[in-house]
Coordinates of C-alpha atoms in Angstrom, one line a residue:
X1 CA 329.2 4.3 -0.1
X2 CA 327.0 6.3 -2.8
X3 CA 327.0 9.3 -0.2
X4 CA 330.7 9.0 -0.3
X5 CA 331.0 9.1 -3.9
X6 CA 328.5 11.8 -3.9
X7 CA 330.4 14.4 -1.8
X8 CA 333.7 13.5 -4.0
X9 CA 331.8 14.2 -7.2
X10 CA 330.7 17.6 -5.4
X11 CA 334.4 18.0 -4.6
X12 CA 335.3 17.7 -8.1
X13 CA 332.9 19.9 -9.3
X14 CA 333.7 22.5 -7.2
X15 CA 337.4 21.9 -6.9
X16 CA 338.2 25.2 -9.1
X17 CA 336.7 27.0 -5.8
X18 CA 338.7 25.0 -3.5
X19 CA 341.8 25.1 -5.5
X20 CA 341.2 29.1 -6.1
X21 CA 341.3 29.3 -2.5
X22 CA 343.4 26.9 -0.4
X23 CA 346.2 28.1 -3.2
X24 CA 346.3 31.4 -2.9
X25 CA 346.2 31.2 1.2
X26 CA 348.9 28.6 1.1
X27 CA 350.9 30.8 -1.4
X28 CA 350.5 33.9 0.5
X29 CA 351.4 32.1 3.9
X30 CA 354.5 30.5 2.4
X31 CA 355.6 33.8 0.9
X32 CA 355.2 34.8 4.0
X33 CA 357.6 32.9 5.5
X34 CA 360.2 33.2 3.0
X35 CA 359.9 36.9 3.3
X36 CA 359.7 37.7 6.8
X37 CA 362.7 39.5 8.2
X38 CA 364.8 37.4 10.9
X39 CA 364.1 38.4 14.3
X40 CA 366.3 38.6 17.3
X41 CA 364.9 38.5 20.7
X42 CA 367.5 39.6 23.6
X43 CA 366.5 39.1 26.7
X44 CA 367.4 40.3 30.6
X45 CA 366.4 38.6 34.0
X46 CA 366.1 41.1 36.9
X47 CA 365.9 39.5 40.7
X48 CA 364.3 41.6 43.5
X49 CA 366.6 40.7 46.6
X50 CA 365.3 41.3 50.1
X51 CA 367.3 43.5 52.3
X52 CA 370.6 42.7 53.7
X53 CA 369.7 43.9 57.4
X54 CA 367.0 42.2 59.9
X55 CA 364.0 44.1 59.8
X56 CA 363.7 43.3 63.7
X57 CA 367.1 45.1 63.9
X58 CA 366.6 47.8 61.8
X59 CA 364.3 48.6 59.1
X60 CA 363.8 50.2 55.4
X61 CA 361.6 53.4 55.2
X62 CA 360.6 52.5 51.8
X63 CA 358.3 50.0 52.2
X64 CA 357.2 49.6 48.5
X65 CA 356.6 45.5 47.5
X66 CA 358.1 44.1 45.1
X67 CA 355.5 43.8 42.9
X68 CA 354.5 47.5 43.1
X69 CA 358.5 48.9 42.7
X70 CA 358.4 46.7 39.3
X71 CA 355.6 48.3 38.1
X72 CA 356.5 51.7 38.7
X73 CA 359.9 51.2 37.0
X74 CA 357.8 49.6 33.8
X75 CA 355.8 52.3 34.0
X76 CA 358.7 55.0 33.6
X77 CA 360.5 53.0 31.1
X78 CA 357.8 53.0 28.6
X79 CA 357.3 56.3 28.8
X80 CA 357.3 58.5 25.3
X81 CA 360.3 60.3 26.4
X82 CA 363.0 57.4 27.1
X83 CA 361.5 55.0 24.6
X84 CA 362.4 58.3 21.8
X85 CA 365.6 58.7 23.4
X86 CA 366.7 55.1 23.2
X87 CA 365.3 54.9 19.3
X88 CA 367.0 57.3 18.1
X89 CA 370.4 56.4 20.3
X90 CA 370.2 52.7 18.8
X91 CA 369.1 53.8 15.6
X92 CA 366.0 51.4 16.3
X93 CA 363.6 50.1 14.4
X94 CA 364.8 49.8 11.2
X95 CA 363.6 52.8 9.2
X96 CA 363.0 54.4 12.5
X97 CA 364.1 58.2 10.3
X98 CA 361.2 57.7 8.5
X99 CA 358.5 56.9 11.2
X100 CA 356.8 60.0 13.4
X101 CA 357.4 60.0 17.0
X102 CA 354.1 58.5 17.3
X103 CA 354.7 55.5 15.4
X104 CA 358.3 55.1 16.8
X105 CA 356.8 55.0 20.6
X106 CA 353.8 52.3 19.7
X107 CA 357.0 50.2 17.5
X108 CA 359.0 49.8 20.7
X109 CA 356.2 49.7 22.9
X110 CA 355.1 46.5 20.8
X111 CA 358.7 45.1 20.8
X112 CA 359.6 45.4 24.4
X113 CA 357.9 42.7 26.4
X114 CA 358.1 43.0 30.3
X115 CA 357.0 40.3 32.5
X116 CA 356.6 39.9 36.2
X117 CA 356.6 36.5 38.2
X118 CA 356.4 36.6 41.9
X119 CA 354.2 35.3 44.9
X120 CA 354.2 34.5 48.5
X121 CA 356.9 32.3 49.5
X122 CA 358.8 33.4 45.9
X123 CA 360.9 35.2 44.9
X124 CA 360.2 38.5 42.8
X125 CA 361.7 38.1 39.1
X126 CA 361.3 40.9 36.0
X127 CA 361.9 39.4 32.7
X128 CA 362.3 42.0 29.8
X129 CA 362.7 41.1 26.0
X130 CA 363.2 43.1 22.9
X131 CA 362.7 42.3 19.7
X132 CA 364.8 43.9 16.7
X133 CA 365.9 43.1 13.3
X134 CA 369.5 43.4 14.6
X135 CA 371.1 40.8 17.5
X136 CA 373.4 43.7 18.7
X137 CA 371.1 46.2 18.5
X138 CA 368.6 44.4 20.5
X139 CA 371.2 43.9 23.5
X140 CA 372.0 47.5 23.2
X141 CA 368.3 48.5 23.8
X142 CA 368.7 45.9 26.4
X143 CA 371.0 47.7 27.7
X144 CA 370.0 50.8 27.9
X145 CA 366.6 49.5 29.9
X146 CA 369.0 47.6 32.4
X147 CA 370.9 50.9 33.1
X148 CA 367.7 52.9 33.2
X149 CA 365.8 50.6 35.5
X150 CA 369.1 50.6 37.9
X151 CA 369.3 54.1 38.0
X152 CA 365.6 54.7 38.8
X153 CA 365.9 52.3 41.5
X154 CA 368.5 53.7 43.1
X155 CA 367.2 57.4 42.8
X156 CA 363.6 55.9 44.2
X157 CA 364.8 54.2 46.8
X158 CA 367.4 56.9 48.0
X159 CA 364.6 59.8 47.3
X160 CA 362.2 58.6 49.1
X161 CA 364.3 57.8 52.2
X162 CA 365.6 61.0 52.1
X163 CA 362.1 62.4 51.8
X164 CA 361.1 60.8 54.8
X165 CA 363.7 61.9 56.6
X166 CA 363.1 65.5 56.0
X167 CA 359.6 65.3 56.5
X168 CA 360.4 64.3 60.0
X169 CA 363.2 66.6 60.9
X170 CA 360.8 69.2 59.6
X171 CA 357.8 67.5 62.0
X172 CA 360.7 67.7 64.8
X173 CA 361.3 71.7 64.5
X174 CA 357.8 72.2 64.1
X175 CA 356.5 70.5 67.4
X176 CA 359.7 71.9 69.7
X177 CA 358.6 75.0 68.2
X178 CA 355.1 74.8 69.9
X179 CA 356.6 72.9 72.4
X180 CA 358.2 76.1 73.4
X181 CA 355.4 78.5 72.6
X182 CA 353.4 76.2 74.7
X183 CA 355.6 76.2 77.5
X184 CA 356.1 80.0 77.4
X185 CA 351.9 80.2 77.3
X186 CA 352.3 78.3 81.1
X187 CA 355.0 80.3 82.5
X188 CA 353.1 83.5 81.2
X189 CA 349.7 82.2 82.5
X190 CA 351.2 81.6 86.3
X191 CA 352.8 84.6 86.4
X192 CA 349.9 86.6 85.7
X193 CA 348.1 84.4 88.1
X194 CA 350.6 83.9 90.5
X195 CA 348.7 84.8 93.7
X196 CA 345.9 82.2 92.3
X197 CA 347.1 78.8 91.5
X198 CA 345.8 75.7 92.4
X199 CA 348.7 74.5 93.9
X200 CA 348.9 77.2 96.9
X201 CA 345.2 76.6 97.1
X202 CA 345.3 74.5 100.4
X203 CA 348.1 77.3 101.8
X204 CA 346.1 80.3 101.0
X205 CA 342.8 78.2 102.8
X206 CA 345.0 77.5 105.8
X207 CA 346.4 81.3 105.6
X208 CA 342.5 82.6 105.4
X209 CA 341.7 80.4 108.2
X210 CA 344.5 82.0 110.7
X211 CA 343.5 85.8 109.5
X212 CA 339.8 84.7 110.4
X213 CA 340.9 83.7 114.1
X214 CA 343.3 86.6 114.5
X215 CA 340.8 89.0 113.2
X216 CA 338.4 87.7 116.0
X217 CA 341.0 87.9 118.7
X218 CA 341.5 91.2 117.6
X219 CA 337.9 92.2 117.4
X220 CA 337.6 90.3 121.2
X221 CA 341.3 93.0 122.5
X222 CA 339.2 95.9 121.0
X223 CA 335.7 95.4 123.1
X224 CA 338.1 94.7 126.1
X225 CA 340.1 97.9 125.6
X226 CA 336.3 99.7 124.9
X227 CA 335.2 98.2 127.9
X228 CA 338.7 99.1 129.9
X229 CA 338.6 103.0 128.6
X230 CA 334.9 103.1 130.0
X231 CA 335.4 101.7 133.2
X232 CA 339.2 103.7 133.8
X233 CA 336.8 107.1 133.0
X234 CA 334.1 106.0 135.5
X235 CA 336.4 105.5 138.2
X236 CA 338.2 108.5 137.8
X237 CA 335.4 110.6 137.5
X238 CA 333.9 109.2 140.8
X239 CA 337.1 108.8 142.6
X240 CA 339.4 111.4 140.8
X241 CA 342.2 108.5 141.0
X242 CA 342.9 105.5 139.1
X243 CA 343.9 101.6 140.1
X244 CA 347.4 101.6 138.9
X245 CA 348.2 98.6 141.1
X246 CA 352.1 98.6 141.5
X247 CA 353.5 102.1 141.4
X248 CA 354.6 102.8 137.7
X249 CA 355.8 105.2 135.5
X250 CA 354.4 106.3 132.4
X251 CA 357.7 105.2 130.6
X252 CA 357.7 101.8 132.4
X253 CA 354.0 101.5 130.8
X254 CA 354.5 102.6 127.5
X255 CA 357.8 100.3 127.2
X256 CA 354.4 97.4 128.3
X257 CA 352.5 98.8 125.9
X258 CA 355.5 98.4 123.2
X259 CA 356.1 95.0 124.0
X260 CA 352.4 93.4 123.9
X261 CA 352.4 95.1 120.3
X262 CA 355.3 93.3 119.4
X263 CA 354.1 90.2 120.9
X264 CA 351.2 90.1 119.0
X265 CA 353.2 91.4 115.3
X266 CA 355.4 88.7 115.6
X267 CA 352.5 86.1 115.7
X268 CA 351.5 87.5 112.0
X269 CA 354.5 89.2 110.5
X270 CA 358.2 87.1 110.5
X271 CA 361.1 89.2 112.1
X272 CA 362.2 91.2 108.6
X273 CA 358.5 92.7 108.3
X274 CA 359.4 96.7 108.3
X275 CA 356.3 97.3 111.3
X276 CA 357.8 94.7 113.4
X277 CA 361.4 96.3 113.1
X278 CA 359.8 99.9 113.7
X279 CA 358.2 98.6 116.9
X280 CA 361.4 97.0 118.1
X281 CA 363.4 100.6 117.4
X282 CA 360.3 101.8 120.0
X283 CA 360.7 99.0 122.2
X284 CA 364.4 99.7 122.6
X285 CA 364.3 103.6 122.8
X286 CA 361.6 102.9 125.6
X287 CA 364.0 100.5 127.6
X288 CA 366.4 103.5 127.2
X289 CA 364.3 106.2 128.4
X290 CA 362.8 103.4 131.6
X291 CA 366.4 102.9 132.5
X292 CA 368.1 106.8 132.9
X293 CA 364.7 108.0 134.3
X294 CA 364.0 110.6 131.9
X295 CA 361.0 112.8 132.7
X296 CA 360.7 112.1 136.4
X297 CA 361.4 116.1 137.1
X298 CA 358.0 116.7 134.4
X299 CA 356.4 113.9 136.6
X300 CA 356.8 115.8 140.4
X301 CA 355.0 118.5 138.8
X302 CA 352.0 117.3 137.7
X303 CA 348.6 115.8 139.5
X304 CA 349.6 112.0 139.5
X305 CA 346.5 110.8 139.0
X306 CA 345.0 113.1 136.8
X307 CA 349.2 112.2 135.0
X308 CA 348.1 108.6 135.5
X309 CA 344.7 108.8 133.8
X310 CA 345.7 110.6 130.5
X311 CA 348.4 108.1 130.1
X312 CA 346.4 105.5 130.1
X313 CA 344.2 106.6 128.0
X314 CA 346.7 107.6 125.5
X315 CA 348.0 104.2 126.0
X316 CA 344.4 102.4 125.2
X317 CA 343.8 105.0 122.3
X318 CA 346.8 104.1 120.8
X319 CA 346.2 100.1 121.6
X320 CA 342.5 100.5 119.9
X321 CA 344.0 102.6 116.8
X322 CA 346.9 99.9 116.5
X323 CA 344.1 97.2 116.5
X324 CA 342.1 99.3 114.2
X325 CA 344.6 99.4 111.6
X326 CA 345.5 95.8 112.0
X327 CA 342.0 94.6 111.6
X328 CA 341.7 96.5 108.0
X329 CA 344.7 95.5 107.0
X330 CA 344.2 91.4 107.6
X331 CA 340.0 92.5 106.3
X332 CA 341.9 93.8 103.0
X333 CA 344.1 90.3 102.9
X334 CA 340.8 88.4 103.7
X335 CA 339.2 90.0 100.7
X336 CA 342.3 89.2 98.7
X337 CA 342.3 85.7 99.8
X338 CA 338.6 85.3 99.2
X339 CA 338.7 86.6 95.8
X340 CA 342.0 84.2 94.7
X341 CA 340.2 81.6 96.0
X342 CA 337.5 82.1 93.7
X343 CA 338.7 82.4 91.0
X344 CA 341.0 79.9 91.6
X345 CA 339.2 77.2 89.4
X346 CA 338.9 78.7 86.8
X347 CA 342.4 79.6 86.8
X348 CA 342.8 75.6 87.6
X349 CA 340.8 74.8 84.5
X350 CA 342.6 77.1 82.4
X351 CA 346.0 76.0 83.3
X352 CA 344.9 72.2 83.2
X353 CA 343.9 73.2 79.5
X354 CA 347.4 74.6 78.4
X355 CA 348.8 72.1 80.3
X356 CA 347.0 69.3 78.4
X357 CA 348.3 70.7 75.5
X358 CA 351.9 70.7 76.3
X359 CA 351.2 66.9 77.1
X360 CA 349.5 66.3 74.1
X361 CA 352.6 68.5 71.7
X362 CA 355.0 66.4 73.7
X363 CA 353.9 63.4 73.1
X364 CA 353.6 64.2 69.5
X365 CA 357.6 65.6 69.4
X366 CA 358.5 62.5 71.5
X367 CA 356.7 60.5 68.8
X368 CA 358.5 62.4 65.4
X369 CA 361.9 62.1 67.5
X370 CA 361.2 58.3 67.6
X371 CA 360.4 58.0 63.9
X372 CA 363.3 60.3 62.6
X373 CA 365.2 58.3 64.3
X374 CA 363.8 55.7 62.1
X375 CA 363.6 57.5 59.2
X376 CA 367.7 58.4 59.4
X377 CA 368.3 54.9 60.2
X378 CA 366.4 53.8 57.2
X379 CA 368.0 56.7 55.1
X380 CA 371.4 55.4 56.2
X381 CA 370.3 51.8 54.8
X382 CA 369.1 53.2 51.7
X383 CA 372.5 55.2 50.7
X384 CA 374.6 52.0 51.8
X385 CA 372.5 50.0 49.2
X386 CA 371.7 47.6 52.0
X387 CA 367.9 47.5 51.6
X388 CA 365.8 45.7 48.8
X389 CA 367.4 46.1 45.7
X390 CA 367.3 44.5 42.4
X391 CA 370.2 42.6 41.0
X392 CA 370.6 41.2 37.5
X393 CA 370.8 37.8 37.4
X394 CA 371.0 37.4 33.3
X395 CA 372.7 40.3 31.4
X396 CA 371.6 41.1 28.1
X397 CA 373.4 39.3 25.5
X398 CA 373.3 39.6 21.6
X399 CA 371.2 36.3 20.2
X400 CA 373.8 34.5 17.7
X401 CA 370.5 33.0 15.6
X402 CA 367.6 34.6 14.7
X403 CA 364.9 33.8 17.3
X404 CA 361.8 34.4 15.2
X405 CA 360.0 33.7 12.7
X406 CA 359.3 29.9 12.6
X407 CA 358.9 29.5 9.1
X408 CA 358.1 26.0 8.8
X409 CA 355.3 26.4 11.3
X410 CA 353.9 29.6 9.4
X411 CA 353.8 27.7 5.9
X412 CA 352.5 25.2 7.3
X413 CA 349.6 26.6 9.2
X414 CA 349.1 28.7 6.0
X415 CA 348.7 25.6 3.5
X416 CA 346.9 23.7 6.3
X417 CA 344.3 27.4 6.8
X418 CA 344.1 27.5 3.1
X419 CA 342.7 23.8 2.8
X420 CA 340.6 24.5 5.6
X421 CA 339.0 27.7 4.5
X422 CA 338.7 26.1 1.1
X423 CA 336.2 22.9 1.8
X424 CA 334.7 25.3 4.3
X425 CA 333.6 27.3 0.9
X426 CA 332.9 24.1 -1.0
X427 CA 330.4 23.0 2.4
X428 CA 329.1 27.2 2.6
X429 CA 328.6 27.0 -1.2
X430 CA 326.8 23.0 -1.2
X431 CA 324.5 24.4 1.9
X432 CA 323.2 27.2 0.1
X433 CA 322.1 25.7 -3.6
X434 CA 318.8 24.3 -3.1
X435 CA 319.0 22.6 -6.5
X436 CA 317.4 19.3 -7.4
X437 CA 320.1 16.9 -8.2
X438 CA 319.5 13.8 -6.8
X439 CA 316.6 11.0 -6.9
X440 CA 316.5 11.3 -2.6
X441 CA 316.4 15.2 -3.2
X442 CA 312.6 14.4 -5.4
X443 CA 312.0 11.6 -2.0
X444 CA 312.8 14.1 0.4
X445 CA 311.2 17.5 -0.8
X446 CA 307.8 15.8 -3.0
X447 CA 307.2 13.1 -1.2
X448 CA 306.8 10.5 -4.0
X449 CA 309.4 7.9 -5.6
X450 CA 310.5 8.3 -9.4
X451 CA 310.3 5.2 -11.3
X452 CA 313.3 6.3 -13.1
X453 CA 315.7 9.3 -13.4
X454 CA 317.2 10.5 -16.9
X455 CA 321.0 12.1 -15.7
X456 CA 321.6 15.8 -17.1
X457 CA 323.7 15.3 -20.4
X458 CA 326.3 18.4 -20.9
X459 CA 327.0 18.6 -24.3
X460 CA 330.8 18.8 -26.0
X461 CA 330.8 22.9 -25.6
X462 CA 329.6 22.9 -21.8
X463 CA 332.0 20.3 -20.8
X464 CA 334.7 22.2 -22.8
X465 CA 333.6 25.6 -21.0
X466 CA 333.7 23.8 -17.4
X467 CA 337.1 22.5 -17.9
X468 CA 338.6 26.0 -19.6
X469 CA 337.1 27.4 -16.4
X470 CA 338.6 25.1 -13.8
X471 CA 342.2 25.8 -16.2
X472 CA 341.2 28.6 -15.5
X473 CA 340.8 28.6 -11.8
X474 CA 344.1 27.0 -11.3
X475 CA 346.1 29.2 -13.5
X476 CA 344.4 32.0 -11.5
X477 CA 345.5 30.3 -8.0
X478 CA 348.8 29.0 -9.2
X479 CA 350.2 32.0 -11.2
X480 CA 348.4 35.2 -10.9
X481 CA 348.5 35.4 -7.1
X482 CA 351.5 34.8 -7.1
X483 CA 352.4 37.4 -9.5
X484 CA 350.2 40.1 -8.1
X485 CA 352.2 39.0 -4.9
X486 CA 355.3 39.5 -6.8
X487 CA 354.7 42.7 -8.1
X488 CA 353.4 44.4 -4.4
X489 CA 356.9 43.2 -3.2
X490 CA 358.8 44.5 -6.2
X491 CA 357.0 48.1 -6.6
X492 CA 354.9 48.8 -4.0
X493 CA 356.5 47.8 -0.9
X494 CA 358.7 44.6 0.1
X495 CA 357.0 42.1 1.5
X496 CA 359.1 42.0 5.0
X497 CA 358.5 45.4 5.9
X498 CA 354.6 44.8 4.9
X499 CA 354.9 42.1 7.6
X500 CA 356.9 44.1 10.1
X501 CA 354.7 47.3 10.3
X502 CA 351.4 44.4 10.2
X503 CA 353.0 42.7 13.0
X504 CA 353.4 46.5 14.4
X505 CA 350.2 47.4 14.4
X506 CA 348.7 44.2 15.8
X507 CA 351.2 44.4 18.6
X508 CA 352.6 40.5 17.6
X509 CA 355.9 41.5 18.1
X510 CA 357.7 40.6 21.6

């Protein structure tokens, strides 16, 4: 009980303080609220719809969430250029011809409020307020966001479809252009190499393996002629006749001759060859000359053995010089074949290379064709309107009562602040005087008990001082805060716009 009626004596001595204090907060913070300018907040719900197609059936290029399309479009809106464009089209804020550009862009950034609400299994929502003095002009700012935001939509969306698109289309003429180049490189590369590709490889083995037999065969016919011409001279020179078995003449043996070197062309050369169509011109002019008997008058007159003997060895000469020239000829193929062979692998390797890039450019054009076809489908959506898209689902409308400020709650938080920060100074100033005042105070800092304690006695002057200065205090608090309050509203500034450009700066607006 005495410790109560100690802290209320302490509260009465130091009421001029308290009422110093808690007045002129209360008074300020219910000025305040009788000053502050009405504010009307207008507001506009946006709704991110999901597209109107199956994306199993066909789907969007612009795959952009929700979340991240909303944030771009907040991003452009607040830029410095629109938010200008819009002040100065509303006329917004108030005294906005007196602001700089500077101050105009942080004002409407600090009255615009955008929030985004969305999560898995929700739907996406953008909720954007604006704050203004005026209800109409607050729904014409509105407005001006809403037709902003749709337009940027629509320009994103459709841009960026559009953009994919022609990347694709431009990835298309690009790859049938190598496509092409490559395919020329191929045709260019087997020509050059024609005689040396790996897919006649087995042919031109098989074709080396016949010239190898015929070349021995015709190695084997020209020892047997060699042998034949030395044997026909040694029995003519011993006998001075030849063994011509049945009696022939020299046409009837040179038509032979004819026909075993046709025989053995048409084994290596087909029937068009230009030396097997010479020898059968010979061959027919022989059977000509065999059949009417031509030189059988030349024939009487002549040695017929000595006759017989040349002619045969004309006939081997020109058997062993036939052979001759056919051997070189199929050695010069040989070589030929040989050296394709060779460098048939290389050749392989090559072409396998240009080939593995034709594969690989074709894949990658087969690829881009897939995708623009994608890309168009997804353009198509886009123009139609028939992917993601945001709908309004509240319009802006103009508030028909002022939405802020809540003037009973600001007066009263003021008054309440004011008594608050007013026994807070009565407890700061209590804590801090170290002054004797009390009998416990001589207990509690000496240590010993009075026997008695003789009060302080004011006399008539100090109490009249003390109570002019607590008149004082409360005229102070009552009437000259007030009036300096007064006076700042009536010539320095009124008090609303003090508010409004304090509320500004802080970014309390919205």
């Amino acid at each position: 009980m005495h410790e109560v009626k100690y802290a209320f004596a302490i509260f009465l001595r130091r009421l001029p303080w308290f009422l110093v204090v808690a007045g002129g907060i209360s008074t300020l913070a219910i000025l305040t609220a009788i000053s502050l300018p009405p504010a009307y907040v207008s507001q506009v719900r946006l709704l991110v719809e999901s597209s109107q197609i199956p994306g199993d059936l066909a789907e969007s290029t612009v795959q952009t969430s929700a979340q991240e399309q909303l944030q771009i479009f907040e991003t452009r809106l607040l830029t410095r250029a629109n938010l200008l464009e819009i002040s100065r089209r509303i006329q917004v804020p108030e005294n906005v011809g007196e602001m700089s550009p500077d101050q105009i862009v942080d004002a409407m950034r600090a009255r615009t409020s955008i929030r985004i609400s969305g999560g898995r299994q929700e739907a996406t929502l953008m909720l954007i307020s604006f704050e203004a003095t005026d209800a109409q002009k607050a729904a014409g700012v509105l407005n001006e966001y809403l037709t902003l935001i749709l337009r940027e939509e629509a320009q994103y969306r459709t841009t960026r479809a559009g953009q994919t698109q022609e990347f694709f289309d431009q990835e298309v003429n690009r790859l049938g252009s190598e496509l092409s180049a490559q395919s020329a490189k191929i045709l260019s590369f087997k020509n050059e190499h024609a005689d040396a590709l790996p897919e006649s490889l087995e042919y031109r083995r098989t074709v080396l393996l016949n010239q190898q037999e015929r070349l021995l065969q015709i190695q084997h016919e020209i020892t047997s002629l060699s042998e034949q011409k030395e044997r026909l001279v040694h029995v003519f020179n011993s006998t001075g006749r030849v063994e011509t078995g049945a009696a022939q003449t020299p046409e009837e043996m040179r038509l032979r001759t004819l026909e075993a070197e046709l025989s053995g062309l048409s084994s290596i050369y087909s029937d068009n060859h230009p030396r097997v169509l010479a020898l059968k011109a010979q061959v027919a002019q022989a059977q000509k000359l065999v059949s009417a008997g031509i030189d059988q008058d030349d024939a009487a007159d002549q040695d017929p053995a000595r006759a017989m003997f040349s002619l045969q060895m004309e006939e081997a000469d020109t058997r062993l010089a036939f052979l001759e020239e056919q051997k070189a000829q199929l050695e010069a193929q040989m070589q030929t074949l040989t050296e394709s062979i060779a460098v048939t692998p290389a050749n392989a390797i090559a072409l396998d290379a240009l080939e593995r890039d034709h594969r690989n450019i074709q894949e990658q054009y087969n690829q881009a064709v897939d995708r623009l076809a994608r890309a168009s489908t997804g353009e198509r959506i886009e123009a139609l309107s028939r992917g993601r898209r945001i709908t309004v689902v509240e319009q802006p409308t103009a508030p028909s009562a002022p939405t802020k400020p809540n003037r009973p709650l600001i007066a009263g938080g003021g008054t309440f602040l004011g008594i608050a920060v007013g026994l807070g100074l009565i407890f700061a100033l209590e804590m801090l005087n170290r002054t004797v005042r009390r009998p416990a105070d001589l207990v509690r800092r000496l240590g010993v008990t009075p026997i008695a304690t003789i009060p302080y006695l004011r006399t008539r002057r100090q109490r009249m001082i003390r109570r002019l200065s607590f008149g004082a205090a409360v005229l102070v608090g009552v009437t000259v805060i007030p009036a300096m309050i007064y006076l700042l509203h009536v010539h320095y500034l009124p008090l609303d716009l003090i508010a409004a450009r304090v509320m500004d700066k802080l970014h309390l607006r919205g």
